[in-house]
Short mmCIF file of C-alpha atoms and ligand atoms in Angstrom, two decimals:
data_model
loop_
_atom_site.label_atom_id
_atom_site.label_comp_id
_atom_site.label_asym_id
_atom_site.label_seq_id
_atom_site.Cartn_x
_atom_site.Cartn_y
_atom_site.Cartn_z
CA MET A 1 -8.99 121.52 -18.43
CA THR A 2 -8.17 118.13 -16.87
CA LEU A 3 -10.86 115.54 -17.30
CA PRO A 4 -11.85 112.97 -14.76
CA ARG A 5 -10.21 109.64 -15.55
CA LEU A 6 -12.22 106.72 -16.77
CA GLY A 7 -11.47 103.33 -15.00
CA VAL A 8 -13.29 100.48 -16.81
CA ASN A 9 -14.48 97.46 -14.54
CA ILE A 10 -14.15 94.30 -16.64
CA ASP A 11 -15.68 92.02 -14.14
CA HIS A 12 -18.59 91.10 -16.24
CA VAL A 13 -16.44 89.95 -19.10
CA ALA A 14 -15.55 87.14 -16.51
CA THR A 15 -19.04 86.74 -15.62
CA LEU A 16 -19.81 85.94 -19.21
CA ARG A 17 -16.93 83.57 -19.52
CA ASN A 18 -17.93 81.82 -16.29
CA ALA A 19 -21.50 81.37 -17.30
CA ARG A 20 -20.33 78.74 -19.86
CA GLY A 21 -17.31 77.55 -18.07
CA GLU A 22 -15.23 78.17 -21.13
CA ASN A 23 -12.01 80.10 -21.51
CA TYR A 24 -13.56 83.07 -23.47
CA PRO A 25 -14.29 85.96 -23.34
CA SER A 26 -10.92 86.74 -21.93
CA PRO A 27 -10.81 89.45 -19.33
CA LEU A 28 -7.11 90.11 -20.27
CA ARG A 29 -8.15 90.71 -23.83
CA ALA A 30 -10.81 93.08 -22.48
CA ALA A 31 -8.38 94.90 -20.34
CA LEU A 32 -5.99 95.29 -23.26
CA LEU A 33 -8.66 96.54 -25.51
CA CYS A 34 -9.97 99.02 -22.95
CA GLN A 35 -6.54 100.29 -22.66
CA GLU A 36 -6.13 100.67 -26.45
CA TYR A 37 -9.58 102.33 -26.67
CA GLY A 38 -8.78 105.05 -24.15
CA ALA A 39 -9.47 103.75 -20.77
CA ASP A 40 -7.25 105.46 -18.04
CA GLY A 41 -7.34 102.45 -15.75
CA ILE A 42 -8.68 98.95 -15.26
CA THR A 43 -10.80 98.07 -12.28
CA THR A 44 -11.63 94.58 -11.18
CA HIS A 45 -13.06 93.03 -8.03
CA LEU A 46 -11.82 89.62 -6.79
CA ARG A 47 -14.72 88.39 -4.87
CA GLU A 48 -14.30 85.91 -2.02
CA ASP A 49 -16.48 83.36 -4.07
CA ARG A 50 -14.49 84.05 -7.20
CA ARG A 51 -17.82 84.52 -9.14
CA HIS A 52 -16.28 86.57 -11.89
CA ILE A 53 -12.43 87.47 -11.84
CA ARG A 54 -10.07 84.83 -10.57
CA ASP A 55 -6.64 84.89 -9.05
CA ASP A 56 -4.96 84.02 -12.36
CA ASP A 57 -6.83 86.89 -14.13
CA ILE A 58 -5.38 89.49 -11.77
CA ASN A 59 -1.84 88.27 -12.27
CA GLU A 60 -2.24 88.17 -15.92
CA ILE A 61 -3.94 91.54 -16.27
CA ILE A 62 -1.38 93.28 -14.04
CA GLU A 63 1.59 91.86 -15.81
CA ASN A 64 0.27 93.00 -19.28
CA ILE A 65 -1.43 96.33 -18.87
CA SER A 66 0.49 99.71 -18.71
CA ILE A 67 -2.39 101.55 -17.27
CA PRO A 68 -3.20 101.60 -13.45
CA LEU A 69 -5.13 98.71 -11.88
CA ASN A 70 -7.65 99.45 -9.22
CA PHE A 71 -8.06 96.27 -7.18
CA GLU A 72 -11.44 96.10 -5.52
CA MET A 73 -11.41 93.86 -2.50
CA ALA A 74 -13.20 92.97 0.65
CA PRO A 75 -11.18 93.75 3.90
CA THR A 76 -9.90 90.33 4.61
CA ASP A 77 -6.46 88.99 5.25
CA GLU A 78 -6.59 86.85 2.24
CA MET A 79 -7.33 89.80 -0.04
CA VAL A 80 -4.75 92.06 1.52
CA ASN A 81 -2.13 89.36 1.02
CA ILE A 82 -3.16 89.00 -2.67
CA ALA A 83 -3.07 92.77 -3.24
CA VAL A 84 0.31 93.11 -1.67
CA ASN A 85 1.73 90.34 -3.88
CA ALA A 86 0.02 91.66 -6.98
CA GLY A 87 0.92 95.20 -6.51
CA PRO A 88 -1.84 97.15 -8.04
CA ASN A 89 -1.82 101.02 -8.28
CA ALA A 90 -4.76 101.19 -5.83
CA CYS A 91 -6.90 98.94 -3.53
CA CYS A 92 -10.48 99.84 -3.38
CA ILE A 93 -11.93 98.47 -0.28
CA VAL A 94 -15.65 97.31 -0.58
CA PRO A 95 -18.13 95.54 1.58
CA GLU A 96 -18.86 92.06 0.47
CA LYS A 97 -21.77 89.82 1.14
CA ARG A 98 -22.00 86.44 -0.58
CA GLU A 99 -25.76 86.58 -1.44
CA GLU A 100 -25.67 89.98 -2.95
CA ILE A 101 -26.05 90.48 -6.74
CA THR A 102 -23.69 93.39 -6.68
CA THR A 103 -22.01 95.77 -4.15
CA GLU A 104 -25.24 97.20 -2.63
CA GLY A 105 -23.76 99.97 -0.54
CA GLY A 106 -20.50 101.48 0.67
CA ILE A 107 -18.53 99.94 3.50
CA ASP A 108 -19.43 101.19 7.11
CA VAL A 109 -16.20 102.79 8.10
CA ARG A 110 -17.25 103.25 11.66
CA SER A 111 -18.31 99.79 12.52
CA ASN A 112 -15.43 98.16 10.54
CA HIS A 113 -12.87 100.54 12.09
CA ASN A 114 -10.89 97.85 13.94
CA ILE A 115 -10.90 95.60 10.83
CA LEU A 116 -9.87 98.26 8.48
CA VAL A 117 -7.10 100.02 10.36
CA PRO A 118 -4.42 97.13 10.25
CA LYS A 119 -5.33 96.33 6.56
CA ILE A 120 -5.03 99.97 5.50
CA GLU A 121 -1.62 100.23 7.13
CA LYS A 122 -0.36 97.08 5.42
CA ILE A 123 -1.57 98.04 2.11
CA LYS A 124 -0.13 101.63 2.35
CA LYS A 125 3.29 100.25 3.70
CA ASN A 126 3.44 98.51 0.41
CA ASN A 127 3.14 101.72 -1.47
CA ILE A 128 -0.36 100.95 -2.81
CA ARG A 129 -2.93 103.57 -2.41
CA VAL A 130 -6.04 103.01 -0.53
CA SER A 131 -9.55 103.68 -1.53
CA LEU A 132 -12.76 103.24 0.45
CA PHE A 133 -16.00 102.69 -1.28
CA ILE A 134 -18.46 104.44 0.82
CA ASP A 135 -21.80 106.16 0.79
CA ALA A 136 -22.08 109.93 0.35
CA SER A 137 -22.20 110.52 4.08
CA MET A 138 -20.06 113.23 5.98
CA ASP A 139 -19.62 110.91 8.85
CA GLN A 140 -18.16 108.10 6.70
CA ILE A 141 -15.99 110.45 4.84
CA LYS A 142 -14.57 111.96 7.95
CA MET A 143 -13.86 108.49 9.34
CA ALA A 144 -12.15 107.59 5.96
CA LYS A 145 -9.78 110.36 6.38
CA GLU A 146 -9.15 109.43 10.04
CA ILE A 147 -8.11 105.99 9.26
CA GLY A 148 -5.73 106.93 6.49
CA ALA A 149 -7.65 106.42 3.21
CA ASP A 150 -6.11 108.36 0.32
CA ILE A 151 -9.33 108.24 -1.70
CA VAL A 152 -13.07 107.81 -1.14
CA GLU A 153 -15.08 106.31 -3.92
CA LEU A 154 -18.59 107.41 -3.38
CA HIS A 155 -21.54 104.93 -4.26
CA THR A 156 -23.63 106.57 -6.98
CA GLY A 157 -26.00 103.57 -7.45
CA GLU A 158 -29.18 105.15 -6.04
CA PHE A 159 -28.62 108.41 -8.03
CA CYS A 160 -28.08 106.46 -11.16
CA ARG A 161 -31.00 104.12 -10.57
CA LYS A 162 -33.39 107.00 -10.12
CA ILE A 163 -32.11 108.58 -13.35
CA ASN A 164 -32.79 105.22 -15.22
CA TYR A 165 -36.29 104.87 -13.86
CA ASN A 166 -37.12 108.63 -14.54
CA GLU A 167 -37.52 109.31 -10.81
CA ASP A 168 -36.69 112.53 -9.09
CA ALA A 169 -32.85 112.27 -8.49
CA SER A 170 -32.17 115.84 -7.29
CA SER A 171 -31.78 115.05 -3.58
CA GLU A 172 -29.38 112.18 -4.24
CA LEU A 173 -27.39 114.63 -6.60
CA GLU A 174 -27.37 117.23 -3.89
CA ARG A 175 -26.16 114.78 -1.25
CA ILE A 176 -23.35 113.56 -3.70
CA ARG A 177 -22.37 117.12 -4.42
CA GLU A 178 -22.07 117.99 -0.82
CA ALA A 179 -20.15 114.82 -0.03
CA ALA A 180 -17.81 115.71 -2.92
CA ASP A 181 -17.23 119.16 -1.62
CA PHE A 182 -16.49 117.89 1.84
CA SER A 183 -14.09 115.03 0.64
CA ASN A 184 -12.21 117.47 -1.40
CA SER A 185 -11.93 119.93 1.40
CA ILE A 186 -10.27 117.49 3.81
CA GLY A 187 -7.85 116.45 1.11
CA LEU A 188 -9.36 113.15 -0.06
CA GLU A 189 -9.14 112.24 -3.76
CA LEU A 190 -12.70 111.61 -5.10
CA HIS A 191 -13.98 108.93 -7.19
CA PHE A 192 -17.52 107.91 -8.20
CA GLY A 193 -18.54 104.45 -8.90
CA HIS A 194 -21.60 102.03 -9.31
CA GLY A 195 -24.52 101.91 -11.65
CA ILE A 196 -23.30 104.87 -13.97
CA THR A 197 -24.81 104.90 -17.45
CA PHE A 198 -24.74 107.17 -20.49
CA ASP A 199 -27.70 109.07 -18.85
CA SER A 200 -26.14 109.73 -15.44
CA VAL A 201 -22.39 110.26 -16.10
CA GLY A 202 -23.08 113.96 -17.50
CA GLU A 203 -24.57 115.30 -14.25
CA LEU A 204 -21.91 113.56 -12.15
CA SER A 205 -19.08 114.97 -14.22
CA LYS A 206 -20.30 118.50 -13.65
CA ILE A 207 -19.11 117.90 -10.02
CA LYS A 208 -15.62 119.62 -10.35
CA GLU A 209 -13.88 117.60 -7.42
CA VAL A 210 -14.32 114.23 -9.13
CA LYS A 211 -11.15 112.79 -10.36
CA GLU A 212 -12.16 109.27 -11.54
CA PHE A 213 -15.09 107.33 -12.60
CA ASN A 214 -15.19 103.54 -12.28
CA ILE A 215 -17.82 101.95 -14.57
CA GLY A 216 -18.48 98.38 -15.38
CA HIS A 217 -21.70 96.72 -15.96
CA PHE A 218 -23.12 99.33 -18.21
CA ILE A 219 -19.98 99.45 -20.39
CA ILE A 220 -19.94 95.71 -20.90
CA SER A 221 -23.73 95.66 -21.52
CA GLU A 222 -23.57 98.38 -24.01
CA SER A 223 -20.58 96.73 -25.77
CA VAL A 224 -22.97 94.06 -26.90
CA PHE A 225 -24.73 96.76 -28.97
CA LEU A 226 -22.08 99.24 -29.80
CA GLY A 227 -18.78 97.47 -29.13
CA LEU A 228 -16.21 98.19 -26.44
CA GLU A 229 -14.54 100.99 -28.40
CA LYS A 230 -17.70 102.94 -29.04
CA SER A 231 -19.06 102.45 -25.51
CA ILE A 232 -15.70 103.83 -24.06
CA SER A 233 -15.46 106.69 -26.36
CA LYS A 234 -19.09 107.69 -25.81
CA PHE A 235 -18.54 107.77 -22.03
CA ARG A 236 -15.29 109.91 -22.52
CA GLU A 237 -17.24 112.26 -24.60
CA LEU A 238 -20.23 112.62 -22.15
CA ILE A 239 -17.67 113.23 -19.39
CA LYS A 240 -16.12 116.02 -21.37
CA ILE A 241 -19.32 117.51 -22.18
CA GLY A 242 -20.54 117.44 -18.58
CA ARG A 243 -17.16 119.02 -17.46
CA GLU A 244 -17.41 121.77 -20.03
CA ILE A 245 -20.88 122.90 -19.06
CA GLN A 246 -20.35 122.69 -15.15
N1 PXP B 301 -16.86 100.72 -8.00
C1 PXP B 301 -17.02 99.92 -7.06
C2 PXP B 301 -16.33 100.10 -5.85
C3 PXP B 301 -17.86 98.74 -7.29
O1 PXP B 301 -17.99 97.74 -6.44
C4 PXP B 301 -18.43 98.52 -8.52
C5 PXP B 301 -19.23 97.27 -8.89
O2 PXP B 301 -18.51 96.11 -8.62
C6 PXP B 301 -18.15 99.41 -9.53
C7 PXP B 301 -17.46 100.68 -9.24
C8 PXP B 301 -18.81 99.33 -10.91
O3 PXP B 301 -20.13 99.37 -10.84
P1 PXP B 301 -20.96 99.16 -12.09
O4 PXP B 301 -20.60 97.79 -12.56
O5 PXP B 301 -22.42 99.20 -11.61
O6 PXP B 301 -20.61 100.20 -13.15
#
């Protein structure tokens, strides 16, 4: 049985560092420890305002880790140039609004079509895989395929929020399931990301098409209580249990 990969997003280690303007905790140290503790990849989002990870962090991380780096970025020329120079394993293109607390929804592939096409072309020409972070919508998935994405990462935030607040999440889950099935049927690799916690990962890992989870805020938060190693191994265990009982 092949289990979905676990990518750990280390942005919030940088958030902590930046909150005090010190040089600790180190995102590189976090990336190396995640690797040691069984993460299959590292994810990080270089935001336009550099509110967490900075340019130097990306270079340091990529030079020192041996697992894949998934580079989250807005579709701007600046970010494409940084990605092409750094050479991550994949670029995950996300929408970005300066005032948002986190990435609130997926990118609208239809209205951003003309912005995305040349950027995807350039990234792929440099042998970097392209992932689009989108909502679980058939139209978005179809467009993602048409414009050359290799991967779609479906935004799981609303499903996870409902689970956290004990609301009925069944229709969200059904929407994600149908989108997963459709993505797989048209040859897109499927990832899930955003808001995933110990309580929501099990249901999501029952969806057999998912190849990768990208999880950040909850892992870093839970590390305050459990430590990074236990947070990562608990996620791996829950992913395995979910997959076994699908
Ligand atoms: N995937 C993408 C594309 C994201 O933008 C984020 C948040 O930055 C994540 C995964 C991780 O989400 P969270 O920090 O809520 O686990």
